[in-house]
mmCIF file of C-alpha atoms in Angstrom:
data_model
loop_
_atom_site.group_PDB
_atom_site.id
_atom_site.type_symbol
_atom_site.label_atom_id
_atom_site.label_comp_id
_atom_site.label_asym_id
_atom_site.label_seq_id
_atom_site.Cartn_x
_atom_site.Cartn_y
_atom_site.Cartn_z
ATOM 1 C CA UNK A 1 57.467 220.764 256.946
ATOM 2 C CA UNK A 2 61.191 219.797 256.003
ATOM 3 C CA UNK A 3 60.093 219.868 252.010
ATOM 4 C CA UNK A 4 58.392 223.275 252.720
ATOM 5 C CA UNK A 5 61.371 224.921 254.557
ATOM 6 C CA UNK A 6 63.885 224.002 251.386
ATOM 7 C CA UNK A 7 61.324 225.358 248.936
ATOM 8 C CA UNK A 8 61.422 228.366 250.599
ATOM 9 C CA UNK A 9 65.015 228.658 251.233
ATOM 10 C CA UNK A 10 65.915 227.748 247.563
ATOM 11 C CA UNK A 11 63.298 229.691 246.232
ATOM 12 C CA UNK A 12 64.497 232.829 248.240
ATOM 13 C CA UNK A 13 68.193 231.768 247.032
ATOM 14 C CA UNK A 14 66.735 231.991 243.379
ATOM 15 C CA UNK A 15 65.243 235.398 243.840
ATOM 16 C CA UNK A 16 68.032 236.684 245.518
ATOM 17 C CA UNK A 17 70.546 235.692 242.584
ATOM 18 C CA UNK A 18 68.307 236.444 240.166
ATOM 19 C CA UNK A 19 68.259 239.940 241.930
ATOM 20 C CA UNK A 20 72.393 240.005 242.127
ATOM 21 C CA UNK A 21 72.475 239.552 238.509
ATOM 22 C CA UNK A 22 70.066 241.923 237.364
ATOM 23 C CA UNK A 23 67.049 240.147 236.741
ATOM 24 C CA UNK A 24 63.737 241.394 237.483
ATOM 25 C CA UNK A 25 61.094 239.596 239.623
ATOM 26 C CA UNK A 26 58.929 239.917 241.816
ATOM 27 C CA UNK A 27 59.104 240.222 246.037
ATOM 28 C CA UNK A 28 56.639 237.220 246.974
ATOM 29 C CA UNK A 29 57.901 234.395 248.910
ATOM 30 C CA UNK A 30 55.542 231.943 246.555
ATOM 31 C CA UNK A 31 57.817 228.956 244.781
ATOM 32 C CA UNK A 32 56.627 230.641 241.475
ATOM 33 C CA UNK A 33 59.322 232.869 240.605
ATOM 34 C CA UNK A 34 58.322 235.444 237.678
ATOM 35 C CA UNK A 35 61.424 236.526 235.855
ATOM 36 C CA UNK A 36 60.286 239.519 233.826
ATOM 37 C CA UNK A 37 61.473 239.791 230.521
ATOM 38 C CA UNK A 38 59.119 242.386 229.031
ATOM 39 C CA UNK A 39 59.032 241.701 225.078
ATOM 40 C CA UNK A 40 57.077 238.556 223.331
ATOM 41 C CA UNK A 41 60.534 237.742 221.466
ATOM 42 C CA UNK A 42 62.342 237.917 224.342
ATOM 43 C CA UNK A 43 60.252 235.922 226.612
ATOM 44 C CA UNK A 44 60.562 233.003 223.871
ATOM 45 C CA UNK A 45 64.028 233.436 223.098
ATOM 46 C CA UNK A 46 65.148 233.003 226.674
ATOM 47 C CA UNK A 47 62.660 230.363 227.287
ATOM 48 C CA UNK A 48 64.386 228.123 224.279
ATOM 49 C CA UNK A 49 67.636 229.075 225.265
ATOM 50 C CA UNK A 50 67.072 227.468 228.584
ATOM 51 C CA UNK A 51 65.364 224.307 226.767
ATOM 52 C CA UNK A 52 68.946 223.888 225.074
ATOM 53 C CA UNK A 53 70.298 223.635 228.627
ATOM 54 C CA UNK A 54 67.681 221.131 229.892
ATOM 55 C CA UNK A 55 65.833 223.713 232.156
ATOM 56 C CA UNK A 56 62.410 224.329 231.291
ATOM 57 C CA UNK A 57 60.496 227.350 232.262
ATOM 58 C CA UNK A 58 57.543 228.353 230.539
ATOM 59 C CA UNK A 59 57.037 231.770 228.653
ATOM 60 C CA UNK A 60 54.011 233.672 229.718
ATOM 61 C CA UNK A 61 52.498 236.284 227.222
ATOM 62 C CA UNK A 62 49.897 237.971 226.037
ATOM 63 C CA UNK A 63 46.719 237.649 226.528
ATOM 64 C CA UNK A 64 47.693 235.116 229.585
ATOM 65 C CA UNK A 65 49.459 238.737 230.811
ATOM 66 C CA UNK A 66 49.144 242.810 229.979
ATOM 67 C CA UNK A 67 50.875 243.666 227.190
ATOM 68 C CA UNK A 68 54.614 244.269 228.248
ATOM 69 C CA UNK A 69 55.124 242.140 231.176
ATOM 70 C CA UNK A 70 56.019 238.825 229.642
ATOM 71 C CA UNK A 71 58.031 236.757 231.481
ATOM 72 C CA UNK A 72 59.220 233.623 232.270
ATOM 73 C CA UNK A 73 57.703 231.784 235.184
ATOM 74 C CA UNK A 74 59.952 229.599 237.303
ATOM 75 C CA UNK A 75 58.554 227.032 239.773
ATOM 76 C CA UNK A 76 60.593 225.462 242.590
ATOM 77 C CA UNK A 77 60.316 222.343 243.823
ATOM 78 C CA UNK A 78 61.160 220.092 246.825
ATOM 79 C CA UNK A 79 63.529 218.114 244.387
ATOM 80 C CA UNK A 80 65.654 220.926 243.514
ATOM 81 C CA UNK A 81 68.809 221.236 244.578
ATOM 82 C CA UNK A 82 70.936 224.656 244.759
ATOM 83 C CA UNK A 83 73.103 223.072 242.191
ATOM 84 C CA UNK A 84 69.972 223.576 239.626
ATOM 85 C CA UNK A 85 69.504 227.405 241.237
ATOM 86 C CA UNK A 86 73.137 227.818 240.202
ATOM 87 C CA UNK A 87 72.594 226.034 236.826
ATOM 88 C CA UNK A 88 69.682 228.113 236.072
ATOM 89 C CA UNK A 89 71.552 231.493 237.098
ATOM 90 C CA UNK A 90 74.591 230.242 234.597
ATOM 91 C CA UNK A 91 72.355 229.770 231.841
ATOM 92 C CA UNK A 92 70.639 232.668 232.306
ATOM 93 C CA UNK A 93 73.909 234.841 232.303
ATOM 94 C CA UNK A 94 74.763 232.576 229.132
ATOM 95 C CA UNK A 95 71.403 233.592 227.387
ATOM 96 C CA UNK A 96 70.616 235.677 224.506
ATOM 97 C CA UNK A 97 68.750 238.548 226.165
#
């Protein structure tokens, strides 16, 4: 239960950040957070620019998704910390979008 209750809480932190920043998501409460980034190029782009900052979050695209909702999916896990949440949000703001 303990493990459960931070994945939750951090994954709520991340959404709410992501939110604050201007990122879209979505409004589950699932530790698969979807950050929307619309275009193919885009998608990849961000997801290599994270690579370069050790983070790894996978680029979804077509046919996986419809045509125009590409994002990146984002999974948290019981051994992050809020440092990474804060990591991630830097080198998103960092990233060529």
């Amino acid at each position: 239960d303990k493990e459960r209750t931070k994945i939750a809480e951090l994954s709520a932190s991340l959404r709410q950040q992501l939110k604050e920043h201007g990122f879209e998501t979505n409004d589950s409460d699932s530790p698969i957070v979807p950050l929307f980034s619309h275009t193919e190029e885009a998608t990849l782009a961000l997801s290599n620019s994270l690579k370069e900052h050790g983070i790894f979050a996978i680029a979804i695209r077509p046919p996986t998704v419809p045509q125009g909702s590409c994002r990146l999916r984002l999974t948290v896990t019981a051994a992050h910390t809020e440092e990474d949440i804060n990591n991630l949000i830097q080198a998103l703001q960092n990233a060529p979008l």
